[in-house]
PDB file of C-alpha atoms in Angstrom:
ATOM      1  CA  MET A   3       0.000   0.000   0.000  1.00 58.00           C
ATOM      2  CA  GLU A   4       1.330   3.431  -0.936  1.00 63.00           C
ATOM      3  CA  ALA A   5       0.380   6.801   0.543  1.00 64.00           C
ATOM      4  CA  THR A   6       0.846   9.886  -1.653  1.00 70.00           C
ATOM      5  CA  LEU A   7       1.934  12.835   0.467  1.00 83.00           C
ATOM      6  CA  ASN A   8       3.930  15.590  -1.269  1.00 89.00           C
ATOM      7  CA  VAL A   9       5.091  17.109   2.036  1.00 95.00           C
ATOM      8  CA  GLY A  10       8.354  18.913   2.724  1.00 96.00           C
ATOM      9  CA  VAL A  11      11.135  16.949   4.438  1.00 97.00           C
ATOM     10  CA  ASP A  12      14.731  17.568   5.477  1.00 97.00           C
ATOM     11  CA  VAL A  13      17.269  15.260   3.843  1.00 98.00           C
ATOM     12  CA  ARG A  14      20.796  14.701   5.159  1.00 97.00           C
ATOM     13  CA  PHE A  15      23.304  13.817   2.431  1.00 97.00           C
ATOM     14  CA  SER A  16      26.797  12.319   2.485  1.00 97.00           C
ATOM     15  CA  PRO A  17      29.677  14.359   1.008  1.00 97.00           C
ATOM     16  CA  THR A  18      29.206  12.356  -2.211  1.00 96.00           C
ATOM     17  CA  GLY A  19      25.525  13.333  -2.476  1.00 95.00           C
ATOM     18  CA  ARG A  20      23.908  10.086  -1.271  1.00 97.00           C
ATOM     19  CA  PRO A  21      20.920  10.446   1.109  1.00 98.00           C
ATOM     20  CA  LEU A  22      21.722   9.257   4.641  1.00 98.00           C
ATOM     21  CA  ALA A  23      18.609  10.198   6.626  1.00 97.00           C
ATOM     22  CA  ILE A  24      15.235  11.911   6.240  1.00 97.00           C
ATOM     23  CA  ARG A  25      13.462  13.964   8.906  1.00 97.00           C
ATOM     24  CA  HIS A  26       9.682  13.586   8.512  1.00 96.00           C
ATOM     25  CA  GLU A  27       7.118  14.724  11.100  1.00 93.00           C
ATOM     26  CA  GLY A  28       9.843  15.166  13.719  1.00 95.00           C
ATOM     27  CA  ARG A  29      11.195  11.628  13.318  1.00 96.00           C
ATOM     28  CA  LEU A  30      14.552  10.683  11.828  1.00 97.00           C
ATOM     29  CA  TRP A  31      14.401   7.859   9.273  1.00 97.00           C
ATOM     30  CA  VAL A  32      17.792   6.281   8.483  1.00 97.00           C
ATOM     31  CA  VAL A  33      18.566   5.083   4.944  1.00 97.00           C
ATOM     32  CA  THR A  34      19.450   1.378   5.188  1.00 95.00           C
ATOM     33  CA  GLU A  35      19.994   0.221   1.595  1.00 92.00           C
ATOM     34  CA  GLU A  36      21.607   1.640  -1.527  1.00 94.00           C
ATOM     35  CA  PRO A  37      19.182   4.324  -2.838  1.00 97.00           C
ATOM     36  CA  VAL A  38      17.962   4.594  -6.431  1.00 97.00           C
ATOM     37  CA  HIS A  39      18.456   7.973  -8.128  1.00 97.00           C
ATOM     38  CA  TRP A  40      16.869   9.245 -11.342  1.00 97.00           C
ATOM     39  CA  PHE A  41      15.598  12.321 -13.173  1.00 94.00           C
ATOM     40  CA  GLU A  42      12.397  12.979 -15.095  1.00 91.00           C
ATOM     41  CA  ARG A  43      11.519  15.871 -17.385  1.00 84.00           C
ATOM     42  CA  ASP A  44       9.062  18.561 -16.312  1.00 73.00           C
ATOM     43  CA  ALA A  45       6.658  19.870 -18.967  1.00 71.00           C
ATOM     44  CA  TRP A  46       7.173  23.490 -17.842  1.00 62.00           C
ATOM     45  CA  TRP A  47       5.716  24.849 -21.083  1.00 64.00           C
ATOM     46  CA  GLU A  48       2.294  23.445 -20.117  1.00 66.00           C
ATOM     47  CA  ARG A  49       2.171  25.627 -16.958  1.00 63.00           C
ATOM     48  CA  ARG A  50       4.205  28.691 -17.974  1.00 60.00           C
ATOM     49  CA  ARG A  51       4.478  30.593 -21.216  1.00 58.00           C
ATOM     50  CA  THR A  52       8.136  31.537 -20.836  1.00 61.00           C
ATOM     51  CA  ALA A  53      11.179  30.439 -18.921  1.00 60.00           C
ATOM     52  CA  PRO A  54      12.811  33.149 -16.808  1.00 64.00           C
ATOM     53  CA  VAL A  55      16.280  34.157 -18.002  1.00 68.00           C
ATOM     54  CA  GLY A  56      19.136  32.926 -15.820  1.00 66.00           C
ATOM     55  CA  VAL A  57      17.043  30.588 -13.656  1.00 63.00           C
ATOM     56  CA  GLY A  58      19.094  27.534 -14.561  1.00 63.00           C
ATOM     57  CA  ASN A  59      17.710  24.048 -14.974  1.00 66.00           C
ATOM     58  CA  ILE A  60      13.909  24.215 -15.274  1.00 65.00           C
ATOM     59  CA  VAL A  61      13.229  20.778 -16.727  1.00 77.00           C
ATOM     60  CA  ASP A  62      14.842  18.129 -14.494  1.00 86.00           C
ATOM     61  CA  ILE A  63      12.804  16.740 -11.592  1.00 91.00           C
ATOM     62  CA  GLU A  64      15.158  14.851  -9.278  1.00 93.00           C
ATOM     63  CA  PHE A  65      14.036  11.681  -7.491  1.00 97.00           C
ATOM     64  CA  TRP A  66      15.450   9.307  -4.881  1.00 97.00           C
ATOM     65  CA  ARG A  67      13.844   6.015  -3.804  1.00 98.00           C
ATOM     66  CA  VAL A  68      15.241   5.051  -0.404  1.00 98.00           C
ATOM     67  CA  GLN A  69      14.696   2.193   2.030  1.00 97.00           C
ATOM     68  CA  VAL A  70      14.435   3.613   5.554  1.00 97.00           C
ATOM     69  CA  LYS A  71      13.907   2.533   9.173  1.00 96.00           C
ATOM     70  CA  LEU A  72      13.222   4.375  12.413  1.00 95.00           C
ATOM     71  CA  SER A  73      15.292   1.893  14.434  1.00 91.00           C
ATOM     72  CA  GLN A  74      17.132  -1.406  14.080  1.00 88.00           C
ATOM     73  CA  ARG A  75      13.975  -3.455  14.784  1.00 92.00           C
ATOM     74  CA  ALA A  76      11.462  -1.195  13.018  1.00 92.00           C
ATOM     75  CA  ALA A  77       9.704  -2.130   9.801  1.00 92.00           C
ATOM     76  CA  LEU A  78      11.392  -1.209   6.537  1.00 94.00           C
ATOM     77  CA  ARG A  79       9.642   1.508   4.530  1.00 95.00           C
ATOM     78  CA  THR A  80      10.208   2.898   1.042  1.00 96.00           C
ATOM     79  CA  PHE A  81      10.233   6.672   0.614  1.00 96.00           C
ATOM     80  CA  VAL A  82      10.154   8.381  -2.773  1.00 97.00           C
ATOM     81  CA  LEU A  83      11.705  11.849  -2.559  1.00 97.00           C
ATOM     82  CA  ARG A  84      11.284  14.544  -5.214  1.00 96.00           C
ATOM     83  CA  ARG A  85      12.871  17.939  -5.838  1.00 93.00           C
ATOM     84  CA  ASN A  86      11.231  20.087  -8.482  1.00 87.00           C
ATOM     85  CA  PRO A  87      13.233  22.245 -10.912  1.00 80.00           C
ATOM     86  CA  GLY A  88      14.603  25.367  -9.252  1.00 76.00           C
ATOM     87  CA  ALA A  89      13.531  24.241  -5.757  1.00 83.00           C
ATOM     88  CA  THR A  90      15.730  23.650  -2.730  1.00 88.00           C
ATOM     89  CA  GLN A  91      13.034  21.858  -0.674  1.00 95.00           C
ATOM     90  CA  TRP A  92      12.774  18.080  -0.946  1.00 96.00           C
ATOM     91  CA  LEU A  93       9.259  16.600  -0.987  1.00 97.00           C
ATOM     92  CA  LEU A  94       8.278  13.213   0.352  1.00 97.00           C
ATOM     93  CA  GLU A  95       6.145  12.081  -2.549  1.00 95.00           C
ATOM     94  CA  SER A  96       5.101   8.708  -1.186  1.00 93.00           C
ATOM     95  CA  ILE A  97       5.627   6.048   1.468  1.00 92.00           C
ATOM     96  CA  SER A  98       5.121   2.344   0.904  1.00 90.00           C
TER      97      SER A  98
END
């Protein structure tokens, strides 16, 4: 079962850019397995008529799928994280 959320979360990354932990609703979820990283294209032209000059990348939506636990004995969960083009805030898209 998967819950769609789209809520802001804080993500702690390693120096190499790999997610290590996610803070969601005041709880710290630790990444336990190797995460999956990918990008999708945003259809910005369907929502905006023009792209602002100098904004940078406006088409790549960044995703991470991570396996997380609250503690050693807790159940394993899968979080899908998303960062929209031009945003600094990570969103927790879903939990399964």
